[in-house]
PDB file of C-alpha atoms in Angstrom:
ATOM      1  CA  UNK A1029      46.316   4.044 -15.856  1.00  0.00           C
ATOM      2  CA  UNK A1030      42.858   3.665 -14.528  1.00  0.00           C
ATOM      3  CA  UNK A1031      39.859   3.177 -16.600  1.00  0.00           C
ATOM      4  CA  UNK A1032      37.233   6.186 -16.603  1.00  0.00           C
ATOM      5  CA  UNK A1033      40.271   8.507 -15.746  1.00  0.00           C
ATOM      6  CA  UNK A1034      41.292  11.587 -18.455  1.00  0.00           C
ATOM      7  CA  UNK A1035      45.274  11.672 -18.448  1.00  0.00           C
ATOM      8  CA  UNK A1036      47.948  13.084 -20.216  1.00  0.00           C
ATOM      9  CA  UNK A1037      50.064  12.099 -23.288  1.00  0.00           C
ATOM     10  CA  UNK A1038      53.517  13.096 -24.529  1.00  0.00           C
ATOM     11  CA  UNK A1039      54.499  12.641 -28.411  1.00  0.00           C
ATOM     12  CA  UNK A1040      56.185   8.886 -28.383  1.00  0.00           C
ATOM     13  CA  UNK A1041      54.153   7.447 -26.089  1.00  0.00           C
ATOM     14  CA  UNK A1042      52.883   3.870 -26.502  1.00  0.00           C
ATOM     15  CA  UNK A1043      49.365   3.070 -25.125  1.00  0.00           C
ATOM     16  CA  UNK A1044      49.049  -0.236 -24.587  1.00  0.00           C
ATOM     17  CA  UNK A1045      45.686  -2.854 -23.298  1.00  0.00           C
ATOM     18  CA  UNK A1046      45.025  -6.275 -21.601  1.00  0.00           C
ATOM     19  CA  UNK A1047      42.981  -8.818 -21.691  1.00  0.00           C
ATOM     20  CA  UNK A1048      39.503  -6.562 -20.307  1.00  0.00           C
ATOM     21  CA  UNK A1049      38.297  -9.005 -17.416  1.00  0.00           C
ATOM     22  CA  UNK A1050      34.776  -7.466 -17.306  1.00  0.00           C
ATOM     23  CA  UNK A1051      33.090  -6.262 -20.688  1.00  0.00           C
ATOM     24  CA  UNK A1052      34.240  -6.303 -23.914  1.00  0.00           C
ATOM     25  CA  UNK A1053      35.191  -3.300 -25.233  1.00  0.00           C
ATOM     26  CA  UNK A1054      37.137  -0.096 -24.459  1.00  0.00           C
ATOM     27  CA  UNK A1055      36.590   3.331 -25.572  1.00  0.00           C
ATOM     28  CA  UNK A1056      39.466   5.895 -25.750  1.00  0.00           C
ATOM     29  CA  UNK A1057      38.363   9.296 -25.966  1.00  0.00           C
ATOM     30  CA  UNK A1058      40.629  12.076 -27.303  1.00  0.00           C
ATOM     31  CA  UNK A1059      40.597  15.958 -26.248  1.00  0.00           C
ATOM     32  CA  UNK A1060      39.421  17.543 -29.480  1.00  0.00           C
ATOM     33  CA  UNK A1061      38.126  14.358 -30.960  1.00  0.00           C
ATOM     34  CA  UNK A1062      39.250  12.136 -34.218  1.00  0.00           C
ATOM     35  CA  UNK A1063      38.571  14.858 -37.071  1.00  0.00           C
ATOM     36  CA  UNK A1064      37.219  13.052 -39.477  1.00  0.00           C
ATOM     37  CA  UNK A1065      33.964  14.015 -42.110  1.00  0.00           C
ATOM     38  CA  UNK A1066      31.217  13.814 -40.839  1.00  0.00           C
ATOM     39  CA  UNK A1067      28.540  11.440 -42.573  1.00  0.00           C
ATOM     40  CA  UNK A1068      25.311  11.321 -41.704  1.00  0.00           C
ATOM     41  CA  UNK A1069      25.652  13.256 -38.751  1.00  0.00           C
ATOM     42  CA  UNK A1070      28.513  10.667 -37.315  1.00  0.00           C
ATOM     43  CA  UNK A1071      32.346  10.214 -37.186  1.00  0.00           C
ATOM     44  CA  UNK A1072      31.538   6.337 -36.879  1.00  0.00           C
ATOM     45  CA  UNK A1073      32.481   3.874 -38.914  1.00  0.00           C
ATOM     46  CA  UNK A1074      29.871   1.249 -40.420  1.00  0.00           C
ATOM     47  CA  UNK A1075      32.053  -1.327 -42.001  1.00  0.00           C
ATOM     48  CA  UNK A1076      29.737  -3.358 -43.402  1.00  0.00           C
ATOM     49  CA  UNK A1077      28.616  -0.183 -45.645  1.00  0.00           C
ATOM     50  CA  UNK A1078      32.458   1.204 -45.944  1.00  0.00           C
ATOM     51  CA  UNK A1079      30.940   4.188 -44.735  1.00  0.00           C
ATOM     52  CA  UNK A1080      32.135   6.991 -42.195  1.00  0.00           C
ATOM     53  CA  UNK A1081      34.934   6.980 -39.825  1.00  0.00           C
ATOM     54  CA  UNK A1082      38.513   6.778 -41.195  1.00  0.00           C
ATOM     55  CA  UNK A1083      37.780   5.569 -44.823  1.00  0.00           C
ATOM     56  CA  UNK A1084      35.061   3.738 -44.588  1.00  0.00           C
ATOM     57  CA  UNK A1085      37.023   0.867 -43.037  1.00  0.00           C
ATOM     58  CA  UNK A1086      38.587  -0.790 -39.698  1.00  0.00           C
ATOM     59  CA  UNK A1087      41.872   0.803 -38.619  1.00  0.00           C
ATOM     60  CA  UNK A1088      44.954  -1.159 -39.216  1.00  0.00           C
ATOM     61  CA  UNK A1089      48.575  -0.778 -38.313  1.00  0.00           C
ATOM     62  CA  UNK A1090      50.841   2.245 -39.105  1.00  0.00           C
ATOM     63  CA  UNK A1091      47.320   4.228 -39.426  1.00  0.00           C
ATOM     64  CA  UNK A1092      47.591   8.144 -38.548  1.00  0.00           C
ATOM     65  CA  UNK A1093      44.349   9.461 -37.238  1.00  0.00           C
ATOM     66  CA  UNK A1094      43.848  12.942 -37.472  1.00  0.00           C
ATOM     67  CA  UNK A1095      42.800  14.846 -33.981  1.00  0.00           C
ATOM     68  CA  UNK A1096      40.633  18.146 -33.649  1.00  0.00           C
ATOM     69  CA  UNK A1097      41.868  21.201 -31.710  1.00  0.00           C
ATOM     70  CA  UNK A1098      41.206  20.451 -28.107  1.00  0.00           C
ATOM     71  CA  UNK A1099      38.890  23.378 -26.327  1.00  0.00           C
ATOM     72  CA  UNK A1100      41.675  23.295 -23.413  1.00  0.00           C
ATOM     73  CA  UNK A1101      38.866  22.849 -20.859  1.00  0.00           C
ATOM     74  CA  UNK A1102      40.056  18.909 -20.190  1.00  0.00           C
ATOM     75  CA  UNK A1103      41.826  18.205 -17.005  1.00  0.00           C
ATOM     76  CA  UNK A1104      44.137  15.510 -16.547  1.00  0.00           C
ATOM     77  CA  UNK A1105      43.065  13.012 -13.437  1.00  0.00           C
ATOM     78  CA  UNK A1106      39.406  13.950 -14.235  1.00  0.00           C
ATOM     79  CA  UNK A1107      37.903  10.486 -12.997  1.00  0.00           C
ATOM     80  CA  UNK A1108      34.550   9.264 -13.814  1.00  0.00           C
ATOM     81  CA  UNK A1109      32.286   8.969 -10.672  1.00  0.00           C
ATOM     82  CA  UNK A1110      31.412   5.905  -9.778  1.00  0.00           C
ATOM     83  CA  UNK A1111      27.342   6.791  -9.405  1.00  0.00           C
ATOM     84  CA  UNK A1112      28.164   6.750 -13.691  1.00  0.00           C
ATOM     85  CA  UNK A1113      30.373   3.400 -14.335  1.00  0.00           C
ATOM     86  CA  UNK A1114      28.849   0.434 -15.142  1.00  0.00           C
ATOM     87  CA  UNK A1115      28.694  -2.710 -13.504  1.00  0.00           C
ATOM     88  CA  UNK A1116      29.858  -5.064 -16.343  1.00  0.00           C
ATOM     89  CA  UNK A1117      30.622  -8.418 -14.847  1.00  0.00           C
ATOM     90  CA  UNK A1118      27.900 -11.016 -13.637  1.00  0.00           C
ATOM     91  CA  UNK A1119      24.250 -12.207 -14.911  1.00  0.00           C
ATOM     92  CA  UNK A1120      22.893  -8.843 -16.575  1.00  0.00           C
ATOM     93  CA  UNK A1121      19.461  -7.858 -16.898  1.00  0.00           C
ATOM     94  CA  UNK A1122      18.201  -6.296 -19.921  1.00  0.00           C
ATOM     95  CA  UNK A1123      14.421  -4.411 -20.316  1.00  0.00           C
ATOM     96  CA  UNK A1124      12.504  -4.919 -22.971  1.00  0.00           C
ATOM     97  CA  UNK A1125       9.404  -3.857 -24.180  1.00  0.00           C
ATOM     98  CA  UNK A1126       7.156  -6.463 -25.405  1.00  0.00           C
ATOM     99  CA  UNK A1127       6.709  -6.284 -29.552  1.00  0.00           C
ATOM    100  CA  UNK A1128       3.726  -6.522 -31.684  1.00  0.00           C
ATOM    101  CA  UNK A1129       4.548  -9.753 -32.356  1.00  0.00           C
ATOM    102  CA  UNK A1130       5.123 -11.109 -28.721  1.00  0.00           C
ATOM    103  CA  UNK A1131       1.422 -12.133 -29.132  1.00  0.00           C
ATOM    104  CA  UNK A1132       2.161 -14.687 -31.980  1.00  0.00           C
ATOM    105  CA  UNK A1133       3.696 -17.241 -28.864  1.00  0.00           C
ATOM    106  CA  UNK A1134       2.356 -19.550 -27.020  1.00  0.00           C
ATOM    107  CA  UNK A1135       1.443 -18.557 -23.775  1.00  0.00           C
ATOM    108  CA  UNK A1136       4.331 -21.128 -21.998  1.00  0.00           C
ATOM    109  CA  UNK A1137       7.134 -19.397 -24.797  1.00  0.00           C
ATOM    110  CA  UNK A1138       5.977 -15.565 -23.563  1.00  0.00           C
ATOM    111  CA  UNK A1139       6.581 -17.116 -19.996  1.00  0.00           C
ATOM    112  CA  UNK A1140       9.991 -18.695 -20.482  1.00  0.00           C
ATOM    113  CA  UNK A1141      11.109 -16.333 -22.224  1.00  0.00           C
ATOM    114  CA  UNK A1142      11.538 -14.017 -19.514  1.00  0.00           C
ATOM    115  CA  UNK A1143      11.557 -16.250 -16.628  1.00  0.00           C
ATOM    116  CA  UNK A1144      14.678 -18.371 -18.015  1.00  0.00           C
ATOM    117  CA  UNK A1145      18.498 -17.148 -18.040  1.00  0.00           C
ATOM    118  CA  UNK A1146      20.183 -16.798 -21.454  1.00  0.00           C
ATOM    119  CA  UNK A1147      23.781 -17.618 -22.140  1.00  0.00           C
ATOM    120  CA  UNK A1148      25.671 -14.962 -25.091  1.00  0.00           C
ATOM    121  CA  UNK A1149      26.868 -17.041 -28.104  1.00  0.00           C
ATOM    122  CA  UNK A1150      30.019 -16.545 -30.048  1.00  0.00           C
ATOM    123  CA  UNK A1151      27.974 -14.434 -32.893  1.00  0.00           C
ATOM    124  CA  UNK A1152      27.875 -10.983 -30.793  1.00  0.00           C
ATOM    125  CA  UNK A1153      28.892  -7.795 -32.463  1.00  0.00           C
ATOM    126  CA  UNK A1154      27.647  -4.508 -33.391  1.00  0.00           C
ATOM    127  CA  UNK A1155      24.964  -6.495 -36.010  1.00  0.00           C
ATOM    128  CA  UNK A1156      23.373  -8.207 -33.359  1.00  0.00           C
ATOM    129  CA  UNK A1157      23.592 -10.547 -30.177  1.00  0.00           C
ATOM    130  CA  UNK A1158      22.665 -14.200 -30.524  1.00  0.00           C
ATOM    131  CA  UNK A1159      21.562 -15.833 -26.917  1.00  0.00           C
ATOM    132  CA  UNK A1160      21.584 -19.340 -26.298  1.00  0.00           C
ATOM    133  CA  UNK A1161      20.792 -21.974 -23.223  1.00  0.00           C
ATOM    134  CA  UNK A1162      16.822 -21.016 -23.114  1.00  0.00           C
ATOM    135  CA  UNK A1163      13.924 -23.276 -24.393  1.00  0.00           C
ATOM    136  CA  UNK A1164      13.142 -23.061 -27.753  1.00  0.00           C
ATOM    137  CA  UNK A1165      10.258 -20.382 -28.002  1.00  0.00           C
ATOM    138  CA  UNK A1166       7.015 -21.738 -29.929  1.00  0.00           C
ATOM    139  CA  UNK A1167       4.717 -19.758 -32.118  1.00  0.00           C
ATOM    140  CA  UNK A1168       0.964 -20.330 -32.051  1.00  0.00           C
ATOM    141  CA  UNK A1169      -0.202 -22.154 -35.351  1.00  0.00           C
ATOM    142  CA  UNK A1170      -1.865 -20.198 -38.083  1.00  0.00           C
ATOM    143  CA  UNK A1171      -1.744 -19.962 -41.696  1.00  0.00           C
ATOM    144  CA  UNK A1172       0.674 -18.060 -42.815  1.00  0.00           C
ATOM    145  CA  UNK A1173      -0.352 -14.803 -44.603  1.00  0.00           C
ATOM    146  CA  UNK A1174       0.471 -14.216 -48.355  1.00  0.00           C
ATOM    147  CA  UNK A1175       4.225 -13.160 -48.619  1.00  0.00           C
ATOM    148  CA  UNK A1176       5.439 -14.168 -45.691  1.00  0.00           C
ATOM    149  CA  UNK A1177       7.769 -17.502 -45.248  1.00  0.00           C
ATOM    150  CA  UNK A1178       6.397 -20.555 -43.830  1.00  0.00           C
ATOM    151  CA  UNK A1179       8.352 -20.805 -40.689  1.00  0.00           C
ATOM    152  CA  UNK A1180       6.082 -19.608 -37.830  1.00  0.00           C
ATOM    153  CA  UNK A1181       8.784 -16.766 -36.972  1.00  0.00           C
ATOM    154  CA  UNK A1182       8.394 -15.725 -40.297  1.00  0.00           C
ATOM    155  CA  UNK A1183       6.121 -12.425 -40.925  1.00  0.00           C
ATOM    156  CA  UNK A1184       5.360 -10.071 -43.817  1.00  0.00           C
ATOM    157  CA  UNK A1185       8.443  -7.891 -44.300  1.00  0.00           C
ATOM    158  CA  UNK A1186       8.588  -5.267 -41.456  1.00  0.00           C
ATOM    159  CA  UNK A1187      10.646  -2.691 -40.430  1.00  0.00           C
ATOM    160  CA  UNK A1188      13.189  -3.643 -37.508  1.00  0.00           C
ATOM    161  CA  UNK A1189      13.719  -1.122 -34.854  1.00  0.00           C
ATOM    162  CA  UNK A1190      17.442  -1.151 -33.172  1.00  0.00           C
ATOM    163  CA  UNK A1191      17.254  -3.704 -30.066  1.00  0.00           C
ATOM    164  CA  UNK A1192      14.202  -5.341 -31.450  1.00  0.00           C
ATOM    165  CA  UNK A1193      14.434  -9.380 -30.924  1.00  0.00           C
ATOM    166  CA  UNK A1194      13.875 -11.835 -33.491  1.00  0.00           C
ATOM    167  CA  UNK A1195      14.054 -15.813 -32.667  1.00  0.00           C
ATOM    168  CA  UNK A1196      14.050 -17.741 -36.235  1.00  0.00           C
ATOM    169  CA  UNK A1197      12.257 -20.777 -35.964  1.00  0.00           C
ATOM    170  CA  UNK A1198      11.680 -20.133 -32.117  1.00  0.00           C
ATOM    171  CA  UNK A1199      15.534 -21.070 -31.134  1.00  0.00           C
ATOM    172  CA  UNK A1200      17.968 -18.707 -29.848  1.00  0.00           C
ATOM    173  CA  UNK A1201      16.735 -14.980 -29.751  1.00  0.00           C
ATOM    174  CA  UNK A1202      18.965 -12.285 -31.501  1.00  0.00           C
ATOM    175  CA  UNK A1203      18.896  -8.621 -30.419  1.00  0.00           C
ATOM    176  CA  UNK A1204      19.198  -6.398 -33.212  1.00  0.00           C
ATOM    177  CA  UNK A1205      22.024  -3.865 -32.818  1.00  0.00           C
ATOM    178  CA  UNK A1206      23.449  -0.680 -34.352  1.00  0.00           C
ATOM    179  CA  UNK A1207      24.548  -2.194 -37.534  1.00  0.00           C
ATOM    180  CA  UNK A1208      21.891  -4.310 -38.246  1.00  0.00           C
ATOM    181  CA  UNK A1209      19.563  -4.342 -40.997  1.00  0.00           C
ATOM    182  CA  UNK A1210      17.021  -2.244 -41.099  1.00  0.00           C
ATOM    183  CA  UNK A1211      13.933  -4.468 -41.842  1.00  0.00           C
ATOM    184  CA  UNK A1212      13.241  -8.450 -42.941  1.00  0.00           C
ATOM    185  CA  UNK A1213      10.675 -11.153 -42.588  1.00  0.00           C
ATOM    186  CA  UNK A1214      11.060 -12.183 -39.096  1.00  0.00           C
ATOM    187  CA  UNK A1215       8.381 -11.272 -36.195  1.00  0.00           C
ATOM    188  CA  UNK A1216      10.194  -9.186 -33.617  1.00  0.00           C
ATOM    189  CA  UNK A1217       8.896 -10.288 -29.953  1.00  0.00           C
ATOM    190  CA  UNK A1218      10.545  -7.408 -27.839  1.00  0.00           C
ATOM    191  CA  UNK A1219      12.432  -4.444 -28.126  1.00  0.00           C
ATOM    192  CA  UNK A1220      15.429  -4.054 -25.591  1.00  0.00           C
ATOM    193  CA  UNK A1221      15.415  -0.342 -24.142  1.00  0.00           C
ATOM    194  CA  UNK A1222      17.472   1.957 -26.030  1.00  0.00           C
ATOM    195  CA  UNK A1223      19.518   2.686 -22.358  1.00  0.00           C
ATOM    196  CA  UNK A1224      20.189  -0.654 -22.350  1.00  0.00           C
ATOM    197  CA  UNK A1225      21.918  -1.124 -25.354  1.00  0.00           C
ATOM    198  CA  UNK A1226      25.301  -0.281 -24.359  1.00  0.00           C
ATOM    199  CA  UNK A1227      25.370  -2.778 -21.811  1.00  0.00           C
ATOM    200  CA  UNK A1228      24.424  -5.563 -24.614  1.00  0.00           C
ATOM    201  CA  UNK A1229      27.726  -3.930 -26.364  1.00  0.00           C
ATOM    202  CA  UNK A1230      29.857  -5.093 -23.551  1.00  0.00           C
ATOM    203  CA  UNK A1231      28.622  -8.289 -22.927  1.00  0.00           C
ATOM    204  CA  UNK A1232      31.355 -11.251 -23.243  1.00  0.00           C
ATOM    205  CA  UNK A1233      30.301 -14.820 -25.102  1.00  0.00           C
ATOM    206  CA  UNK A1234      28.964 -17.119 -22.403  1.00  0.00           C
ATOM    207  CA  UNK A1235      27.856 -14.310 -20.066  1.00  0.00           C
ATOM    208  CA  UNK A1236      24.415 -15.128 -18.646  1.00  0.00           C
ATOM    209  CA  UNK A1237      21.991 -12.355 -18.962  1.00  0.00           C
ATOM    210  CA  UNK A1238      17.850 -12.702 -18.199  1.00  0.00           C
ATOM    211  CA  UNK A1239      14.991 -10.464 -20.265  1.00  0.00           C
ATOM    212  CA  UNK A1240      13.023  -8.508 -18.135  1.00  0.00           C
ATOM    213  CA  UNK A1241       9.549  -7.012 -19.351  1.00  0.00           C
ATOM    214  CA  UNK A1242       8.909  -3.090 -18.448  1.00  0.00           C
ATOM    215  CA  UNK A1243       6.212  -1.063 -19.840  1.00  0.00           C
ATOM    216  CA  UNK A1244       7.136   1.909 -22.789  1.00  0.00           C
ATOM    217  CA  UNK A1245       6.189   4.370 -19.879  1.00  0.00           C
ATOM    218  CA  UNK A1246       9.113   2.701 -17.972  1.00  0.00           C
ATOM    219  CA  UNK A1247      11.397   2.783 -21.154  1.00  0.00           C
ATOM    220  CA  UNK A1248      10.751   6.698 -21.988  1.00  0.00           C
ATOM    221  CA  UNK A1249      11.687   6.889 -18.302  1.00  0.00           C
ATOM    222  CA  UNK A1250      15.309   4.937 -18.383  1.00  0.00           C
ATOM    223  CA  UNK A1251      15.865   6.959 -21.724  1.00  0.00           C
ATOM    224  CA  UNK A1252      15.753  10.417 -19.672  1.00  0.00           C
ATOM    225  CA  UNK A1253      17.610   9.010 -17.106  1.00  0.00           C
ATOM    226  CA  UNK A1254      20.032   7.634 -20.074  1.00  0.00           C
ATOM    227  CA  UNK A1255      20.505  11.128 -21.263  1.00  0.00           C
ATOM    228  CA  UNK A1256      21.029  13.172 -18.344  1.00  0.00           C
ATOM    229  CA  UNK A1257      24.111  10.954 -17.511  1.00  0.00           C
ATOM    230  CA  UNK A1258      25.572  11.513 -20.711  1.00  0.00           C
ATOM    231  CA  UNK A1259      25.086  15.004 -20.168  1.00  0.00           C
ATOM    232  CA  UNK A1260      27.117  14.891 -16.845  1.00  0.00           C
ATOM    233  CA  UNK A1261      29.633  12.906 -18.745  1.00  0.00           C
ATOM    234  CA  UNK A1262      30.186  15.440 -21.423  1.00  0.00           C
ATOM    235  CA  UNK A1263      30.400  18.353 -18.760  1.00  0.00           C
ATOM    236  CA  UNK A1264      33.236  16.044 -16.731  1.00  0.00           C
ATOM    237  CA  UNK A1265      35.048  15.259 -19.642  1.00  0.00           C
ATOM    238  CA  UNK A1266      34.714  18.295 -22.264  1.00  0.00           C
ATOM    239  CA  UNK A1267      36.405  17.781 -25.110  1.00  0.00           C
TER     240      UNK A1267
END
C-alpha cells in the first residue's frame, strides 16, 4: 500500500510496516476513529501522565482497540495530493520566533545560532528535541537575579510555551514539544512556529536541520496556512 492513500480492510487482515526511510513516524487513521473517552478534549495518550488514549498507557500486544461508527463518506484509493505531503528527508528548516530571552546572548551566540546547521541527537521524542553539532551558545554576564540558578541559562521560573528552545548552560538547544513540561528555570531563546512542529516530530537522530528567524506576523501567517490544509485534509479523508 502507498502512504497518504485511504484503503480497504477485511476482518483477518495483518497490517504490517518497514523500516520508514524518510521521517520517523507513521500515522494510521481509521474510518470512524479509535472510540475512546475523551479527556481533556483529546483521544491522545500522554504517557508520562497515564492519561487519555487507551488506558492511560502505550499499546502492547494482543490489545483490542475499540473503533467508532464510520460516517460511510470514506472512499477507498482516496490519495493525499501531493501540494499536502511533506518533504521529510534532507537538511530541514525550522522558523522560529525569537524569545524574550534571545537578548540574554552574546551578540556572536544570536548569530550562530541561526547561521550554523544542527545535527538531531538520540534524545528526540514527543518531550522535546535535543540538537547537537553547533557552537556552544554564550550568555552575556550579569548577576543573577534572586531565585534563579547560577548558570547563565538559568532564569526565574517561567512558563514554557510548546516549541520554545532552551540551551542549558549554552550547549545543545532543546525544542520543547507536546509533552513537555509546562514551565522551569531555563531562559527560552526562540519559539519554533506552531506549523512547524510536526515536521520536528518526524525528524530522524542525526538529521541536519538549520533555525531560521521569521517575525510573529510571519508565524500567525504559516499558522493560517497550517490550518486551511488540515481543513482540506479532513474534507479528503472524512472520517
Amino acid at each position: 500500500m502507498h502512504h497518504d492513500t485511504a484503503f480497504a480492510v477485511k476482518a483477518g487482515q495483518v497490517l504490517r510496516f518497514d523500516f520508514p526511510k524518510d521521517g520517523a513516524r507513521t500515522y494510521l487513521a481509521v474510518a470512524g476513529g479509535i472510540d475512546v473517552p475523551l479527556v481533556l478534549g483529546s483521544r491522545s495518550t500522554y504517557t508520562l501522565g497515564a492519561l487519555g488514549g487507551f488506558q492511560g498507557r502505550r499499546l502492547a500486544v494482543d490489545d483490542l482497540l475499540p473503533i467508532g461508527v464510520p460516517s460511510g463518506k470514506g472512499r477507498a484509493g482516496a490519495s493525499l495530493p501531493m501540494a499536502l505531503r511533506q518533504s521529510l528527508g534532507g537538511e530541514v528548516y525550522l522558523r522560529v520566533v525569537p524569545g524574550l530571552y534571545y537578548e540574554r546572548l552574546t551578540e556572536f551566540a544570536a548569530t550562530s545560532f541561526f547561521s550554523e546547521s544542527w545535527t538531531v541527537g538520540s534524545e528526540a521524542d514527543r518531550i522535546g528535541y535535543r540538537f547537537k553539532g553547533g557552537r556552544a551558545l554564550t550568555f552575556q554576564p550579569r548577576e543573577q537575579p534572586f531565585g534563579a540558578g547560577s548558570d547563565p541559562s538559568n532564569i526565574v521560573d517561567s512558563c514554557y510555551p510548546i516549541g520554545s528552545i532552551q540551551v542549558p548552560a549554552g550547549l545543545e538547544p532543546i525544542v520543547l514539544h507536546r509533552d513537555a513540561v509546562s514551565g522551569g528555570g531555563y531562559a527560552m531563546i526562540g519559539t519554533v512556529i506552531s506549523a512547524d512542529l510536526d515536521l520536528i516530530g518526524q525528524m530522524q537522530p542525526n538529521q541536519k536541520a538549520r533555525f531560521v528567524a521569521v517575525t510573529l506576523e510571519d508565524a500567525l501567517a504559516a499558522r493560517k496556512s497550517y490550518k486551511k490544509k488540515l481543513a482540506c485534509l479532513s474534507k479528503l479523508f472524512p472520517s
